Protein backbone atom coordinates (compact mmCIF):
# COMPACT_ATOMS: atom_id res chain seq x y z
CA UNK A 1 0.00 0.00 0.00
CA UNK A 2 2.34 2.77 1.22
CA UNK A 3 6.04 2.15 1.24
CA UNK A 4 8.08 3.46 4.14
CA UNK A 5 6.89 6.90 5.20
CA UNK A 6 4.60 8.03 2.42
CA UNK A 7 1.58 7.94 4.75
CA UNK A 8 2.93 10.97 6.55
CA UNK A 9 3.52 12.78 3.28
CA UNK A 10 -0.02 11.98 2.13
CA UNK A 11 -1.54 13.24 5.38
CA UNK A 12 0.56 16.41 5.50
CA UNK A 13 -0.30 17.06 1.86
CA UNK A 14 -3.98 16.45 2.55
CA UNK A 15 -3.98 18.74 5.60
CA UNK A 16 -2.15 21.48 3.71
CA UNK A 17 -4.53 21.14 0.75
CA UNK A 18 -7.52 21.17 3.10
CA UNK A 19 -6.33 24.32 4.88
CA UNK A 20 -5.59 26.09 1.59
CA UNK A 21 -8.99 25.02 0.24
CA UNK A 22 -10.76 26.34 3.36
CA UNK A 23 -8.86 29.63 3.16
CA UNK A 24 -9.67 30.11 -0.52
CA UNK A 25 -13.28 29.06 0.05
CA UNK A 26 -13.59 31.71 2.75
CA UNK A 27 -11.90 34.38 0.61
CA UNK A 28 -14.10 33.79 -2.43
CA UNK A 29 -17.43 33.00 -0.77
CA UNK A 30 -17.19 34.60 2.65
CA UNK A 31 -18.24 31.28 4.19
CA UNK A 32 -18.13 31.60 7.96
CA UNK A 33 -18.25 27.80 8.21
CA UNK A 34 -14.94 27.42 6.35
CA UNK A 35 -13.29 30.10 8.46
CA UNK A 36 -14.60 28.51 11.66
CA UNK A 37 -13.32 25.04 10.73
CA UNK A 38 -9.92 26.52 9.84
CA UNK A 39 -9.89 28.18 13.27
CA UNK A 40 -10.79 24.85 14.93
CA UNK A 41 -7.88 23.14 13.12
CA UNK A 42 -5.42 25.80 14.27
CA UNK A 43 -6.69 25.81 17.89
CA UNK A 44 -6.71 22.00 17.98
CA UNK A 45 -3.11 21.94 16.79
CA UNK A 46 -2.17 24.26 19.64
CA UNK A 47 -4.01 22.13 22.19
CA UNK A 48 -2.28 19.02 20.84
CA UNK A 49 1.14 20.66 21.25
CA UNK A 50 0.34 21.70 24.82
CA UNK A 51 -0.84 18.18 25.70
CA UNK A 52 2.28 16.70 24.13
CA UNK A 53 4.44 18.86 26.42
CA UNK A 54 2.26 17.84 29.38
CA UNK A 55 2.78 14.17 28.49
CA UNK A 56 6.56 14.65 28.23
CA UNK A 57 6.67 16.18 31.67
CA UNK A 58 4.28 13.92 33.60
CA UNK A 59 4.36 10.63 31.63
CA UNK A 60 7.90 10.45 30.23
CA UNK A 61 7.94 6.66 29.77
CA UNK A 62 4.59 6.47 27.95
CA UNK A 63 5.50 9.50 25.83
CA UNK A 64 8.49 7.85 24.19
CA UNK A 65 8.17 6.47 20.72
CA UNK A 66 8.46 2.67 20.40
CA UNK A 67 11.86 1.04 20.75
CA UNK A 68 13.53 1.19 17.36
CA UNK A 69 10.97 3.72 16.13
CA UNK A 70 11.24 4.72 12.53
CA UNK A 71 11.87 8.37 11.78
CA UNK A 72 8.69 8.66 9.67
CA UNK A 73 9.97 12.13 8.80
CA UNK A 74 8.03 13.51 11.75
CA UNK A 75 10.76 14.12 14.29
CA UNK A 76 14.28 15.41 13.94
CA UNK A 77 17.31 15.28 16.15
CA UNK A 78 17.72 13.66 19.51
CA UNK A 79 16.49 14.24 23.03
CA UNK A 80 13.20 13.57 24.75
CA UNK A 81 11.27 16.44 23.15
CA UNK A 82 11.88 15.24 19.60
CA UNK A 83 11.36 11.55 20.39
CA UNK A 84 7.92 11.82 21.97
CA UNK A 85 4.87 10.29 20.42
CA UNK A 86 2.11 10.88 22.98
CA UNK A 87 -0.45 11.81 21.74
CA UNK A 88 -0.14 11.07 18.04
CA UNK A 89 -0.72 14.23 16.03
CA UNK A 90 -1.60 12.26 12.92
CA UNK A 91 -4.28 10.32 14.80
CA UNK A 92 -5.61 13.54 16.33
CA UNK A 93 -5.83 15.28 12.95
CA UNK A 94 -7.34 12.29 11.17
CA UNK A 95 -10.04 11.77 13.80
CA UNK A 96 -10.85 15.50 13.97
CA UNK A 97 -11.28 15.73 10.20
CA UNK A 98 -13.40 12.57 10.13
CA UNK A 99 -15.72 13.94 12.86
CA UNK A 100 -16.12 17.20 10.96
CA UNK A 101 -16.69 15.47 7.62
CA UNK A 102 -19.34 13.18 9.10
CA UNK A 103 -21.07 16.08 10.85
CA UNK A 104 -21.05 18.12 7.64
CA UNK A 105 -22.47 15.30 5.54
CA UNK A 106 -25.31 14.54 7.95
CA UNK A 107 -26.20 18.05 9.10
CA UNK A 108 -25.08 20.67 6.59
CA UNK A 109 -24.77 19.21 3.09
CA UNK A 110 -27.38 19.29 0.37
CA UNK A 111 -27.19 15.50 -0.01
CA UNK A 112 -30.53 14.01 1.02
CA UNK A 113 -29.93 10.38 0.07
CA UNK A 114 -29.25 8.34 3.23
CA UNK A 115 -27.21 5.77 1.29
CA UNK A 116 -24.86 8.47 -0.03
CA UNK A 117 -24.49 9.93 3.46
CA UNK A 118 -23.70 6.47 4.84
CA UNK A 119 -21.08 5.86 2.13
CA UNK A 120 -19.48 9.25 2.82
CA UNK A 121 -19.41 8.44 6.55
CA UNK A 122 -17.76 5.08 5.84
CA UNK A 123 -15.13 6.69 3.61
CA UNK A 124 -14.28 9.33 6.24
CA UNK A 125 -13.97 6.66 8.93
CA UNK A 126 -11.86 4.37 6.72
CA UNK A 127 -9.44 7.17 5.79
CA UNK A 128 -9.00 8.08 9.45
CA UNK A 129 -8.47 4.43 10.42
CA UNK A 130 -5.91 3.90 7.63
CA UNK A 131 -3.89 6.84 8.86
CA UNK A 132 -4.12 5.72 12.49
CA UNK A 133 -3.24 2.09 11.74
CA UNK A 134 -0.33 3.10 9.50
CA UNK A 135 1.30 5.00 12.38
CA UNK A 136 1.51 1.76 14.38
CA UNK A 137 2.31 -0.44 11.38
CA UNK A 138 5.33 1.68 10.43
CA UNK A 139 6.50 1.73 14.08
CA UNK A 140 6.10 5.50 14.49
CA UNK A 141 3.79 5.23 17.50
CA UNK A 142 2.49 2.73 20.02
CA UNK A 143 -1.15 1.66 20.12
CA UNK A 144 -1.76 3.74 23.23
CA UNK A 145 -0.29 6.85 21.57
CA UNK A 146 -2.58 6.59 18.53
CA UNK A 147 -5.55 5.68 20.74
CA UNK A 148 -5.07 8.79 22.88
CA UNK A 149 -4.53 10.86 19.73
CA UNK A 150 -7.72 9.54 18.11
CA UNK A 151 -9.78 10.14 21.26
CA UNK A 152 -8.35 13.65 21.50
CA UNK A 153 -9.27 14.31 17.85
CA UNK A 154 -12.82 13.05 18.38
CA UNK A 155 -13.21 15.15 21.53
CA UNK A 156 -11.82 18.30 19.90
CA UNK A 157 -14.06 17.75 16.88
CA UNK A 158 -17.18 17.36 19.01
CA UNK A 159 -16.26 20.39 21.14
CA UNK A 160 -15.69 22.42 17.97
CA UNK A 161 -19.07 21.37 16.59
CA UNK A 162 -20.82 22.30 19.84
CA UNK A 163 -19.04 25.66 20.11
CA UNK A 164 -20.07 26.45 16.54
CA UNK A 165 -23.60 27.26 17.75
CA UNK A 166 -22.26 30.11 19.86
CA UNK A 167 -19.86 31.50 17.28
CA UNK A 168 -21.78 31.34 13.99
Tab-separated table of C-alpha atoms in Angstrom:
chain	number	residue	atom	x	y	z
A	1	UNK	CA	0.000	0.000	0.000
A	2	UNK	CA	2.338	2.769	1.219
A	3	UNK	CA	6.044	2.154	1.236
A	4	UNK	CA	8.080	3.463	4.142
A	5	UNK	CA	6.887	6.896	5.203
A	6	UNK	CA	4.596	8.025	2.419
A	7	UNK	CA	1.578	7.941	4.751
A	8	UNK	CA	2.931	10.968	6.548
A	9	UNK	CA	3.521	12.781	3.275
A	10	UNK	CA	-0.019	11.977	2.126
A	11	UNK	CA	-1.535	13.235	5.384
A	12	UNK	CA	0.565	16.410	5.502
A	13	UNK	CA	-0.303	17.056	1.864
A	14	UNK	CA	-3.983	16.449	2.554
A	15	UNK	CA	-3.980	18.736	5.602
A	16	UNK	CA	-2.151	21.485	3.714
A	17	UNK	CA	-4.525	21.139	0.750
A	18	UNK	CA	-7.520	21.166	3.099
A	19	UNK	CA	-6.328	24.319	4.881
A	20	UNK	CA	-5.586	26.088	1.590
A	21	UNK	CA	-8.989	25.023	0.239
A	22	UNK	CA	-10.756	26.340	3.355
A	23	UNK	CA	-8.860	29.628	3.162
A	24	UNK	CA	-9.669	30.106	-0.520
A	25	UNK	CA	-13.278	29.059	0.045
A	26	UNK	CA	-13.594	31.707	2.745
A	27	UNK	CA	-11.896	34.383	0.610
A	28	UNK	CA	-14.099	33.790	-2.435
A	29	UNK	CA	-17.434	32.998	-0.767
A	30	UNK	CA	-17.186	34.599	2.650
A	31	UNK	CA	-18.237	31.283	4.195
A	32	UNK	CA	-18.135	31.602	7.964
A	33	UNK	CA	-18.249	27.796	8.213
A	34	UNK	CA	-14.943	27.421	6.347
A	35	UNK	CA	-13.290	30.100	8.462
A	36	UNK	CA	-14.598	28.508	11.659
A	37	UNK	CA	-13.316	25.043	10.730
A	38	UNK	CA	-9.917	26.524	9.844
A	39	UNK	CA	-9.888	28.177	13.269
A	40	UNK	CA	-10.790	24.852	14.934
A	41	UNK	CA	-7.880	23.141	13.120
A	42	UNK	CA	-5.416	25.798	14.275
A	43	UNK	CA	-6.690	25.815	17.890
A	44	UNK	CA	-6.708	22.004	17.985
A	45	UNK	CA	-3.114	21.941	16.795
A	46	UNK	CA	-2.166	24.262	19.641
A	47	UNK	CA	-4.014	22.128	22.195
A	48	UNK	CA	-2.278	19.023	20.838
A	49	UNK	CA	1.144	20.665	21.251
A	50	UNK	CA	0.341	21.700	24.824
A	51	UNK	CA	-0.844	18.184	25.699
A	52	UNK	CA	2.281	16.704	24.127
A	53	UNK	CA	4.441	18.859	26.422
A	54	UNK	CA	2.265	17.841	29.377
A	55	UNK	CA	2.780	14.166	28.486
A	56	UNK	CA	6.556	14.646	28.229
A	57	UNK	CA	6.668	16.176	31.674
A	58	UNK	CA	4.279	13.921	33.600
A	59	UNK	CA	4.361	10.632	31.634
A	60	UNK	CA	7.904	10.448	30.228
A	61	UNK	CA	7.942	6.660	29.773
A	62	UNK	CA	4.587	6.465	27.951
A	63	UNK	CA	5.497	9.500	25.831
A	64	UNK	CA	8.488	7.855	24.190
A	65	UNK	CA	8.173	6.465	20.721
A	66	UNK	CA	8.456	2.674	20.402
A	67	UNK	CA	11.862	1.038	20.749
A	68	UNK	CA	13.528	1.186	17.357
A	69	UNK	CA	10.971	3.721	16.125
A	70	UNK	CA	11.244	4.721	12.528
A	71	UNK	CA	11.865	8.374	11.778
A	72	UNK	CA	8.685	8.655	9.670
A	73	UNK	CA	9.975	12.129	8.801
A	74	UNK	CA	8.031	13.508	11.750
A	75	UNK	CA	10.755	14.123	14.295
A	76	UNK	CA	14.278	15.414	13.940
A	77	UNK	CA	17.315	15.282	16.147
A	78	UNK	CA	17.716	13.663	19.514
A	79	UNK	CA	16.492	14.241	23.032
A	80	UNK	CA	13.204	13.565	24.749
A	81	UNK	CA	11.268	16.438	23.151
A	82	UNK	CA	11.880	15.236	19.603
A	83	UNK	CA	11.361	11.555	20.395
A	84	UNK	CA	7.918	11.819	21.972
A	85	UNK	CA	4.870	10.286	20.419
A	86	UNK	CA	2.105	10.884	22.982
A	87	UNK	CA	-0.448	11.809	21.736
A	88	UNK	CA	-0.139	11.070	18.041
A	89	UNK	CA	-0.718	14.231	16.030
A	90	UNK	CA	-1.601	12.258	12.919
A	91	UNK	CA	-4.279	10.320	14.796
A	92	UNK	CA	-5.610	13.543	16.325
A	93	UNK	CA	-5.829	15.276	12.948
A	94	UNK	CA	-7.342	12.288	11.166
A	95	UNK	CA	-10.043	11.771	13.803
A	96	UNK	CA	-10.848	15.498	13.967
A	97	UNK	CA	-11.278	15.729	10.203
A	98	UNK	CA	-13.405	12.573	10.129
A	99	UNK	CA	-15.718	13.938	12.856
A	100	UNK	CA	-16.119	17.204	10.963
A	101	UNK	CA	-16.693	15.469	7.623
A	102	UNK	CA	-19.340	13.183	9.104
A	103	UNK	CA	-21.068	16.082	10.849
A	104	UNK	CA	-21.047	18.121	7.644
A	105	UNK	CA	-22.474	15.298	5.536
A	106	UNK	CA	-25.308	14.538	7.949
A	107	UNK	CA	-26.196	18.050	9.097
A	108	UNK	CA	-25.083	20.669	6.593
A	109	UNK	CA	-24.774	19.207	3.095
A	110	UNK	CA	-27.383	19.295	0.374
A	111	UNK	CA	-27.195	15.500	-0.011
A	112	UNK	CA	-30.527	14.013	1.025
A	113	UNK	CA	-29.931	10.376	0.067
A	114	UNK	CA	-29.252	8.345	3.232
A	115	UNK	CA	-27.214	5.772	1.292
A	116	UNK	CA	-24.858	8.469	-0.035
A	117	UNK	CA	-24.486	9.932	3.458
A	118	UNK	CA	-23.704	6.470	4.835
A	119	UNK	CA	-21.081	5.858	2.130
A	120	UNK	CA	-19.480	9.253	2.821
A	121	UNK	CA	-19.414	8.435	6.552
A	122	UNK	CA	-17.761	5.080	5.844
A	123	UNK	CA	-15.134	6.693	3.606
A	124	UNK	CA	-14.279	9.331	6.244
A	125	UNK	CA	-13.972	6.658	8.931
A	126	UNK	CA	-11.864	4.372	6.717
A	127	UNK	CA	-9.439	7.165	5.792
A	128	UNK	CA	-8.997	8.075	9.450
A	129	UNK	CA	-8.471	4.432	10.416
A	130	UNK	CA	-5.913	3.897	7.626
A	131	UNK	CA	-3.886	6.839	8.863
A	132	UNK	CA	-4.117	5.717	12.490
A	133	UNK	CA	-3.240	2.088	11.738
A	134	UNK	CA	-0.332	3.102	9.502
A	135	UNK	CA	1.295	5.003	12.379
A	136	UNK	CA	1.509	1.764	14.377
A	137	UNK	CA	2.312	-0.437	11.377
A	138	UNK	CA	5.330	1.683	10.433
A	139	UNK	CA	6.501	1.731	14.082
A	140	UNK	CA	6.104	5.501	14.488
A	141	UNK	CA	3.785	5.230	17.500
A	142	UNK	CA	2.490	2.725	20.023
A	143	UNK	CA	-1.145	1.658	20.116
A	144	UNK	CA	-1.756	3.736	23.229
A	145	UNK	CA	-0.293	6.850	21.568
A	146	UNK	CA	-2.576	6.593	18.533
A	147	UNK	CA	-5.554	5.683	20.739
A	148	UNK	CA	-5.073	8.786	22.877
A	149	UNK	CA	-4.533	10.864	19.734
A	150	UNK	CA	-7.721	9.544	18.113
A	151	UNK	CA	-9.782	10.137	21.265
A	152	UNK	CA	-8.345	13.647	21.497
A	153	UNK	CA	-9.274	14.313	17.854
A	154	UNK	CA	-12.818	13.054	18.381
A	155	UNK	CA	-13.212	15.149	21.532
A	156	UNK	CA	-11.817	18.299	19.900
A	157	UNK	CA	-14.062	17.748	16.879
A	158	UNK	CA	-17.177	17.360	19.013
A	159	UNK	CA	-16.259	20.390	21.141
A	160	UNK	CA	-15.692	22.418	17.975
A	161	UNK	CA	-19.073	21.372	16.592
A	162	UNK	CA	-20.817	22.298	19.842
A	163	UNK	CA	-19.042	25.658	20.111
A	164	UNK	CA	-20.074	26.452	16.538
A	165	UNK	CA	-23.598	27.258	17.752
A	166	UNK	CA	-22.264	30.106	19.859
A	167	UNK	CA	-19.855	31.501	17.285
A	168	UNK	CA	-21.785	31.343	13.992
